[in-house]
């Protein structure tokens, strides 16, 4: 193991929240060298994560953005409002700078792409455990965190109703944000909006 990880305590307890069980198995294996007595708990939904938090204290939570019952960012914000002080880093299949910025704006201490190799993953987790906030990839986007979230879901092809459900927003609120996005990119259609965002490197 690298010297970087020797500064961590021997006893660590992590909570990994992701609905893909095979990914969780691989993640647990990749993180196992972090400390001598590492305990890894897993949850496959927001509800399971909530139950784990009621039963245990954790040194770090690694949270997927896409959960079957609750968006990861909404879950994180709920924890912060409730006063949970466990550090949270976001895991995502997307390498999007916008998604990373939205996660950090919501209160995450780091954004770790699922495409990271084992060594990069361990280094990122170690830095968060040692109290660092991992910087988001650079982006010159002037969009708000909420607009970034909506833009990302727009790029995934979700209709307004699904976006409102995913983010816990009224459909009229989603439409208001979409109007602002269209004005920002000077476009009139959803496809053109996504295309313009990609051309600027914001997706």
XYZ file of N, CA and C in Angstrom:
609
model
N 0.839 -1.195 0.000
C 0.000 0.000 0.000
C 0.871 1.241 0.000
N 0.430 2.313 -0.602
C 1.230 3.531 -0.672
C 1.325 4.192 0.686
N 2.337 5.061 0.836
C 2.528 5.768 2.104
C 1.336 6.657 2.428
N 0.636 7.061 1.379
C -0.510 7.956 1.564
C -1.515 7.378 2.560
N -1.712 6.079 2.503
C -2.761 5.463 3.308
C -2.312 5.088 4.716
N -1.004 5.188 5.013
C -0.537 4.806 6.343
C -0.963 5.812 7.411
N -1.415 6.999 6.990
C -1.825 8.017 7.953
C -3.252 7.785 8.438
N -3.959 6.842 7.866
C -5.323 6.559 8.292
C -5.321 5.668 9.528
N -6.329 5.804 10.398
C -6.409 4.924 11.569
C -6.665 3.477 11.161
N -6.303 2.552 12.063
C -6.487 1.126 11.769
C -7.966 0.747 11.693
N -8.777 1.413 12.496
C -10.201 1.074 12.545
C -11.014 2.101 11.774
N -11.533 1.707 10.640
C -12.366 2.581 9.825
C -13.676 1.871 9.515
N -14.748 2.638 9.449
C -16.036 2.074 9.056
C -16.607 2.937 7.934
N -16.831 2.321 6.782
C -17.354 3.028 5.611
C -18.733 2.495 5.257
N -19.574 3.384 4.730
C -20.873 2.980 4.193
C -20.870 3.254 2.695
N -21.100 2.223 1.898
C -21.152 2.346 0.444
C -22.602 2.212 0.005
N -23.098 3.229 -0.691
C -24.509 3.253 -1.094
C -24.604 3.243 -2.611
N -25.048 2.124 -3.165
C -25.157 1.982 -4.621
C -26.094 0.810 -4.897
N -26.917 0.934 -5.933
C -27.874 -0.141 -6.195
C -27.315 -1.229 -7.112
N -26.066 -1.100 -7.528
C -25.450 -2.137 -8.359
C -24.553 -3.007 -7.480
N -25.015 -4.200 -7.184
C -24.335 -5.061 -6.212
C -22.956 -5.498 -6.687
N -22.808 -5.765 -7.967
C -21.500 -6.177 -8.484
C -20.499 -5.044 -8.339
N -20.948 -3.800 -8.600
C -20.063 -2.653 -8.415
C -19.649 -2.527 -6.947
N -20.604 -2.742 -6.042
C -20.288 -2.657 -4.611
C -19.248 -3.692 -4.206
N -19.353 -4.890 -4.776
C -18.367 -5.936 -4.472
C -16.969 -5.500 -4.906
N -16.881 -4.958 -6.119
C -15.587 -4.496 -6.628
C -15.046 -3.321 -5.829
N -15.946 -2.420 -5.446
C -15.558 -1.249 -4.657
C -15.031 -1.671 -3.286
N -15.723 -2.606 -2.655
C -15.286 -3.105 -1.351
C -13.893 -3.723 -1.444
N -13.669 -4.470 -2.509
C -12.368 -5.116 -2.709
C -11.277 -4.068 -2.923
N -11.576 -3.049 -3.725
C -10.587 -2.006 -4.015
C -10.219 -1.207 -2.773
N -11.191 -1.033 -1.862
C -10.951 -0.221 -0.668
C -10.355 -1.018 0.490
N -10.349 -2.340 0.391
C -9.939 -3.182 1.515
C -8.530 -2.895 2.037
N -7.558 -2.437 1.212
C -6.225 -2.161 1.767
C -6.138 -0.849 2.560
N -7.205 -0.089 2.651
C -7.130 1.231 3.286
C -6.684 1.167 4.743
N -7.194 0.213 5.502
C -6.804 0.109 6.910
C -6.882 -1.339 7.361
N -6.209 -1.624 8.474
C -6.080 -3.006 8.933
C -7.420 -3.603 9.336
N -8.233 -2.806 10.033
C -9.523 -3.321 10.510
C -10.674 -2.552 9.848
N -10.651 -2.533 8.530
C -11.673 -1.798 7.785
C -13.005 -2.544 7.838
N -14.062 -1.834 8.230
C -15.420 -2.378 8.170
C -16.162 -1.674 7.041
N -16.713 -2.445 6.131
C -17.468 -1.870 5.018
C -18.909 -2.358 5.104
N -19.829 -1.421 5.227
C -21.253 -1.732 5.180
C -21.789 -1.255 3.836
N -22.774 -1.954 3.302
C -23.340 -1.575 2.010
C -24.848 -1.376 2.119
N -25.343 -0.457 1.292
C -26.785 -0.203 1.184
C -27.110 -0.069 -0.297
N -28.275 -0.576 -0.694
C -28.640 -0.587 -2.112
C -29.719 0.441 -2.445
N -30.112 1.230 -1.457
C -31.147 2.241 -1.665
C -31.004 3.319 -0.606
N -31.715 4.425 -0.801
C -31.712 5.497 0.200
C -32.294 4.997 1.519
N -33.346 4.186 1.436
C -33.982 3.670 2.651
C -33.017 2.799 3.455
N -32.260 1.933 2.768
C -31.279 1.096 3.462
C -30.169 1.943 4.071
N -29.760 2.995 3.350
C -28.720 3.891 3.869
C -29.192 4.579 5.144
N -30.440 5.013 5.144
C -31.001 5.659 6.332
C -30.995 4.684 7.515
N -31.348 3.442 7.262
C -31.371 2.435 8.322
C -29.963 2.204 8.875
N -28.965 2.138 8.004
C -27.579 1.954 8.443
C -27.127 3.121 9.310
N -27.511 4.331 8.923
C -27.106 5.518 9.687
C -27.735 5.544 11.074
N -28.924 4.979 11.181
C -29.571 4.917 12.496
C -28.869 3.924 13.421
N -28.214 2.932 12.820
C -27.629 1.852 13.619
C -26.141 2.025 13.902
N -25.434 2.794 13.060
C -23.973 2.879 13.191
C -23.487 4.295 12.916
N -22.281 4.577 13.386
C -21.555 5.782 13.005
C -20.530 5.393 11.948
N -20.292 6.301 10.993
C -19.358 6.011 9.904
C -18.311 7.106 9.787
N -17.131 6.700 9.297
C -16.067 7.671 9.030
C -16.275 8.345 7.672
N -16.955 7.656 6.765
C -17.197 8.206 5.425
C -18.324 7.441 4.759
N -19.146 8.170 4.005
C -20.186 7.560 3.174
C -19.843 7.820 1.714
N -19.815 6.766 0.916
C -19.667 6.904 -0.534
C -21.045 6.688 -1.138
N -21.576 7.726 -1.767
C -22.986 7.760 -2.157
C -23.150 7.883 -3.667
N -23.904 6.958 -4.253
C -24.210 7.017 -5.683
C -25.246 8.108 -5.942
N -25.133 8.774 -7.091
C -26.099 9.824 -7.437
C -27.431 9.252 -7.880
N -27.440 8.061 -8.440
C -28.664 7.484 -8.993
C -29.102 6.287 -8.154
N -30.039 6.517 -7.258
C -30.579 5.437 -6.441
C -32.026 5.173 -6.852
N -32.525 3.964 -6.653
C -33.869 3.638 -7.151
C -34.996 4.388 -6.446
N -34.768 4.815 -5.190
C -35.874 5.419 -4.447
C -35.669 6.896 -4.102
N -34.470 7.438 -4.348
C -34.209 8.823 -3.976
C -32.943 9.294 -4.682
N -32.908 10.485 -5.273
C -31.666 10.986 -5.871
C -30.599 11.175 -4.787
N -29.373 10.806 -5.103
C -28.302 10.901 -4.120
C -28.115 12.301 -3.560
N -28.202 13.310 -4.433
C -27.991 14.687 -3.969
C -29.105 15.105 -3.015
N -30.339 14.691 -3.295
C -31.445 15.022 -2.395
C -31.252 14.346 -1.032
N -30.770 13.119 -1.049
C -30.518 12.385 0.193
C -29.431 13.083 1.002
N -28.372 13.497 0.333
C -27.286 14.218 0.992
C -27.785 15.506 1.638
N -28.581 16.254 0.887
C -29.096 17.519 1.424
C -29.986 17.271 2.640
N -30.756 16.193 2.608
C -31.623 15.859 3.746
C -30.787 15.542 4.981
N -29.687 14.814 4.779
C -28.802 14.498 5.900
C -28.218 15.767 6.504
N -27.799 16.690 5.645
C -27.182 17.911 6.153
C -28.183 18.755 6.936
N -29.413 18.835 6.425
C -30.450 19.592 7.127
C -30.717 18.971 8.504
N -30.632 17.663 8.560
C -30.895 16.923 9.799
C -29.731 17.015 10.790
N -28.593 17.492 10.311
C -27.455 17.641 11.202
C -26.473 16.485 11.190
N -26.612 15.567 10.207
C -25.639 14.482 10.083
C -24.279 15.089 9.725
N -23.233 14.690 10.441
C -21.919 15.270 10.161
C -20.923 14.281 9.570
N -21.403 13.104 9.144
C -20.521 12.138 8.497
C -20.111 12.662 7.119
N -18.810 12.696 6.807
C -18.402 13.158 5.478
C -18.981 12.267 4.380
N -19.343 12.892 3.278
C -19.941 12.172 2.144
C -19.179 12.516 0.873
N -18.807 11.487 0.129
C -18.256 11.675 -1.214
C -19.214 11.018 -2.202
N -19.385 11.647 -3.342
C -20.319 11.153 -4.352
C -19.602 10.245 -5.336
N -20.233 9.127 -5.655
C -19.779 8.237 -6.724
C -20.688 8.438 -7.927
N -20.122 8.485 -9.114
C -20.984 8.642 -10.284
C -20.380 7.973 -11.504
N -21.249 7.406 -12.321
C -20.813 6.827 -13.588
C -20.471 7.923 -14.584
N -20.856 9.146 -14.292
C -20.581 10.286 -15.167
C -19.299 10.981 -14.745
N -18.522 11.448 -15.727
C -17.340 12.251 -15.439
C -17.641 13.737 -15.610
N -18.913 14.076 -15.666
C -19.335 15.441 -15.970
C -18.878 16.437 -14.911
N -18.244 17.521 -15.373
C -17.838 18.588 -14.460
C -19.060 19.238 -13.824
N -20.144 19.300 -14.566
C -21.363 19.919 -14.041
C -21.933 19.102 -12.890
N -21.953 17.791 -13.065
C -22.489 16.934 -12.016
C -21.615 17.014 -10.761
N -20.301 17.103 -10.986
C -19.381 17.225 -9.852
C -19.635 18.516 -9.089
N -19.827 19.614 -9.808
C -20.069 20.895 -9.164
C -21.397 20.889 -8.413
N -22.389 20.242 -8.990
C -23.690 20.154 -8.320
C -23.563 19.372 -7.015
N -22.772 18.288 -7.049
C -22.579 17.474 -5.852
C -21.865 18.262 -4.761
N -20.826 18.989 -5.131
C -20.078 19.777 -4.145
C -20.926 20.917 -3.603
N -21.719 21.522 -4.481
C -22.599 22.609 -4.038
C -23.642 22.094 -3.051
N -24.011 20.813 -3.190
C -25.009 20.223 -2.295
C -24.417 19.837 -0.940
N -23.076 19.855 -0.828
C -22.457 19.551 0.456
C -21.522 18.357 0.474
N -21.331 17.710 -0.684
C -20.391 16.585 -0.739
C -18.960 17.104 -0.591
N -18.085 16.264 -0.042
C -16.679 16.643 0.119
C -15.829 16.166 -1.048
N -16.432 15.449 -1.955
C -15.682 14.972 -3.101
C -16.596 14.322 -4.113
N -16.111 14.208 -5.328
C -16.847 13.593 -6.422
C -15.887 12.619 -7.080
N -16.212 11.328 -7.014
C -15.298 10.298 -7.499
C -15.944 9.555 -8.668
N -15.410 9.699 -9.881
C -15.976 8.961 -11.017
C -15.814 7.457 -10.825
N -16.829 6.703 -11.219
C -16.753 5.248 -11.110
C -15.712 4.666 -12.068
N -15.269 5.474 -13.022
C -14.244 5.016 -13.955
C -12.845 5.032 -13.330
N -12.713 5.554 -12.097
C -11.402 5.602 -11.436
C -10.849 4.191 -11.238
N -9.514 4.042 -11.385
C -8.923 2.738 -11.068
C -8.761 2.620 -9.549
N -8.361 1.442 -9.098
C -8.303 1.184 -7.668
C -7.404 2.151 -6.915
N -6.243 2.456 -7.485
C -5.303 3.332 -6.800
C -5.854 4.753 -6.689
N -6.434 5.251 -7.792
C -7.011 6.597 -7.778
C -8.181 6.667 -6.794
N -8.964 5.604 -6.752
C -10.097 5.548 -5.829
C -9.622 5.609 -4.374
N -8.610 4.796 -4.044
C -8.086 4.784 -2.670
C -7.490 6.139 -2.297
N -6.802 6.766 -3.231
C -6.213 8.075 -2.948
C -7.300 9.115 -2.690
N -8.348 9.094 -3.513
C -9.441 10.064 -3.348
C -10.140 9.853 -2.001
N -10.431 8.602 -1.659
C -11.106 8.297 -0.392
C -10.218 8.691 0.783
N -8.923 8.433 0.666
C -7.996 8.790 1.742
C -7.979 10.295 1.971
N -7.952 11.051 0.896
C -7.910 12.512 1.029
C -9.154 13.032 1.740
N -10.314 12.474 1.407
C -11.552 12.897 2.074
C -11.525 12.486 3.548
N -11.045 11.275 3.825
C -10.963 10.802 5.213
C -10.020 11.672 6.050
N -9.014 12.251 5.396
C -8.066 13.112 6.104
C -8.535 14.560 6.176
N -9.765 14.800 5.714
C -10.353 16.123 5.888
C -10.298 17.035 4.694
N -9.809 16.557 3.570
C -9.755 17.395 2.374
C -11.101 17.404 1.649
N -11.327 18.471 0.900
C -12.430 18.511 -0.056
C -11.823 18.393 -1.440
N -12.235 17.382 -2.187
C -11.670 17.182 -3.516
C -12.228 18.234 -4.470
N -11.375 18.935 -5.207
C -11.871 19.960 -6.123
C -12.635 19.342 -7.282
N -13.645 20.054 -7.738
C -14.394 19.599 -8.913
C -13.574 19.868 -10.165
N -13.793 19.095 -11.227
C -13.153 19.424 -12.497
C -13.525 20.844 -12.912
N -12.608 21.506 -13.564
C -12.853 22.908 -13.919
C -13.947 23.026 -14.963
N -14.742 24.049 -14.802
C -15.817 24.345 -15.752
C -16.161 25.819 -15.629
N -16.393 26.455 -16.754
C -16.718 27.882 -16.729
C -18.224 28.102 -16.719
N -18.956 27.057 -16.357
C -20.408 27.148 -16.392
C -20.952 28.180 -15.407
N -21.871 29.049 -15.866
C -22.510 30.015 -14.974
C -23.820 29.482 -14.390
N -24.115 28.207 -14.630
C -25.407 27.658 -14.227
C -25.439 27.383 -12.722
N -26.639 27.396 -12.167
C -26.819 27.085 -10.753
C -26.734 25.562 -10.562
N -26.477 25.101 -9.331
C -26.431 23.655 -9.092
C -27.714 22.949 -9.548
N -28.874 23.576 -9.320
C -30.135 22.959 -9.727
C -30.227 22.867 -11.253
N -29.791 23.918 -11.945
C -29.802 23.890 -13.409
C -28.863 22.817 -13.935
N -27.735 22.620 -13.245
C -26.794 21.584 -13.651
C -27.441 20.204 -13.537
N -28.163 19.983 -12.446
C -28.847 18.703 -12.244
C -29.874 18.471 -13.354
N -30.652 19.499 -13.644
C -31.702 19.365 -14.659
C -31.089 19.145 -16.042
N -30.011 19.849 -16.321
C -29.335 19.683 -17.610
C -28.840 18.251 -17.773
N -28.289 17.687 -16.711
C -27.791 16.317 -16.766
C -28.932 15.332 -17.036
N -30.063 15.524 -16.376
C -31.212 14.637 -16.590
C -31.822 14.839 -17.973
N -31.746 16.070 -18.445
C -32.211 16.383 -19.799
C -31.374 15.596 -20.806
N -30.067 15.553 -20.549
C -29.155 14.831 -21.448
C -29.424 13.332 -21.425
N -29.998 12.842 -20.322
C -30.337 11.418 -20.228
C -31.681 11.111 -20.880
N -32.336 12.162 -21.385
C -33.585 11.960 -22.114
C -34.834 11.930 -21.264
N -34.736 12.365 -20.015
C -35.902 12.320 -19.134
C -36.896 13.431 -19.467
N -38.195 13.130 -19.497
C -39.215 14.166 -19.689
C -39.392 14.985 -18.406
N -40.130 16.081 -18.519
C -40.310 16.978 -17.365
C -40.849 16.263 -16.137
N -41.840 15.392 -16.352
C -42.467 14.717 -15.216
C -41.446 13.847 -14.478
N -40.597 13.143 -15.240
C -39.586 12.283 -14.622
C -38.513 13.117 -13.918
N -38.155 14.258 -14.508
C -37.172 15.149 -13.876
C -37.726 15.676 -12.559
N -38.982 16.077 -12.561
C -39.591 16.610 -11.339
C -39.633 15.540 -10.248
N -39.924 14.306 -10.648
C -39.965 13.203 -9.683
C -38.553 12.893 -9.168
N -37.590 12.883 -10.058
C -36.205 12.560 -9.689
C -35.636 13.579 -8.698
N -35.968 14.850 -8.901
C -35.394 15.919 -8.072
C -36.337 16.406 -6.978
N -37.554 15.862 -6.939
C -38.502 16.281 -5.907
C -38.994 17.703 -6.101
N -39.153 18.095 -7.365
C -39.591 19.454 -7.687
C -40.972 19.426 -8.333
N -41.686 20.552 -8.239
C -42.934 20.693 -8.977
C -42.604 20.775 -10.469
N -43.504 20.265 -11.295
C -43.247 20.271 -12.739
C -43.120 21.696 -13.265
N -43.876 22.625 -12.701
C -43.763 24.027 -13.120
C -42.381 24.590 -12.812
N -41.791 24.154 -11.701
C -40.442 24.606 -11.346
C -39.429 24.091 -12.357
N -39.601 22.841 -12.776
C -38.720 22.273 -13.797
C -38.829 23.083 -15.087
N -40.056 23.436 -15.468
C -40.259 24.220 -16.688
C -39.579 25.576 -16.591
N -39.627 26.190 -15.410
C -38.972 27.483 -15.210
C -37.462 27.362 -15.402
N -36.894 26.306 -14.838
C -35.452 26.082 -15.000
C -35.098 25.796 -16.459
N -35.950 25.035 -17.134
C -35.697 24.734 -18.545
C -35.733 26.006 -19.383
N -36.669 26.879 -19.082
C -36.748 28.149 -19.802
C -35.454 28.938 -19.626
N -34.930 28.952 -18.399
C -33.672 29.665 -18.134
C -32.504 29.022 -18.899
N -32.506 27.694 -18.952
C -31.457 27.004 -19.703
C -31.537 27.329 -21.192
N -32.760 27.314 -21.737
C -32.939 27.634 -23.150
C -32.442 29.045 -23.448
N -32.717 29.973 -22.531
C -32.276 31.353 -22.732
C -30.751 31.454 -22.654
N -30.162 30.695 -21.729
C -28.703 30.712 -21.588
C -28.018 30.261 -22.873
N -28.567 29.219 -23.488
C -27.949 28.664 -24.693
C -28.540 29.234 -25.985
N -29.530 30.122 -25.842
C -30.196 30.725 -27.008
C -30.741 29.641 -27.941
N -31.487 28.695 -27.362
C -32.074 27.596 -28.129
C -33.559 27.499 -27.801
N -34.262 26.659 -28.576
C -35.710 26.523 -28.382
C -36.154 25.084 -28.162
N -35.224 24.127 -28.243
C -35.596 22.722 -28.061
C -34.666 22.047 -27.057
N -35.145 20.950 -26.507
C -34.355 20.197 -25.526
C -33.088 19.627 -26.158
N -33.232 19.090 -27.378
C -32.082 18.509 -28.066
C -31.007 19.560 -28.314
N -31.441 20.743 -28.755
C -30.483 21.822 -29.026
C -29.800 22.289 -27.745
N -30.540 22.264 -26.647
C -29.999 22.665 -25.345
C -28.865 21.719 -24.928
N -29.126 20.430 -25.027
C -28.111 19.435 -24.672
C -26.905 19.543 -25.599
N -27.169 19.724 -26.887
C -26.090 19.841 -27.870
C -25.211 21.053 -27.578
N -25.853 22.165 -27.240
C -25.099 23.394 -26.950
C -24.251 23.231 -25.692
N -24.814 22.565 -24.688
C -24.071 22.337 -23.447
C -22.854 21.475 -23.694
N -23.006 20.456 -24.530
C -21.872 19.574 -24.847
C -20.806 20.321 -25.652
N -21.240 21.180 -26.552
C -20.273 21.939 -27.341
C -19.412 22.843 -26.455
N -19.983 23.317 -25.373
C -19.235 24.193 -24.457
C -18.474 23.404 -23.397
N -18.597 22.067 -23.442
C -17.891 21.243 -22.473
C -18.529 21.225 -21.102
N -19.832 21.553 -21.045
C -20.536 21.593 -19.754
C -21.255 20.287 -19.477
N -21.184 19.357 -20.401
C -21.772 18.029 -20.219
C -20.746 16.981 -20.633
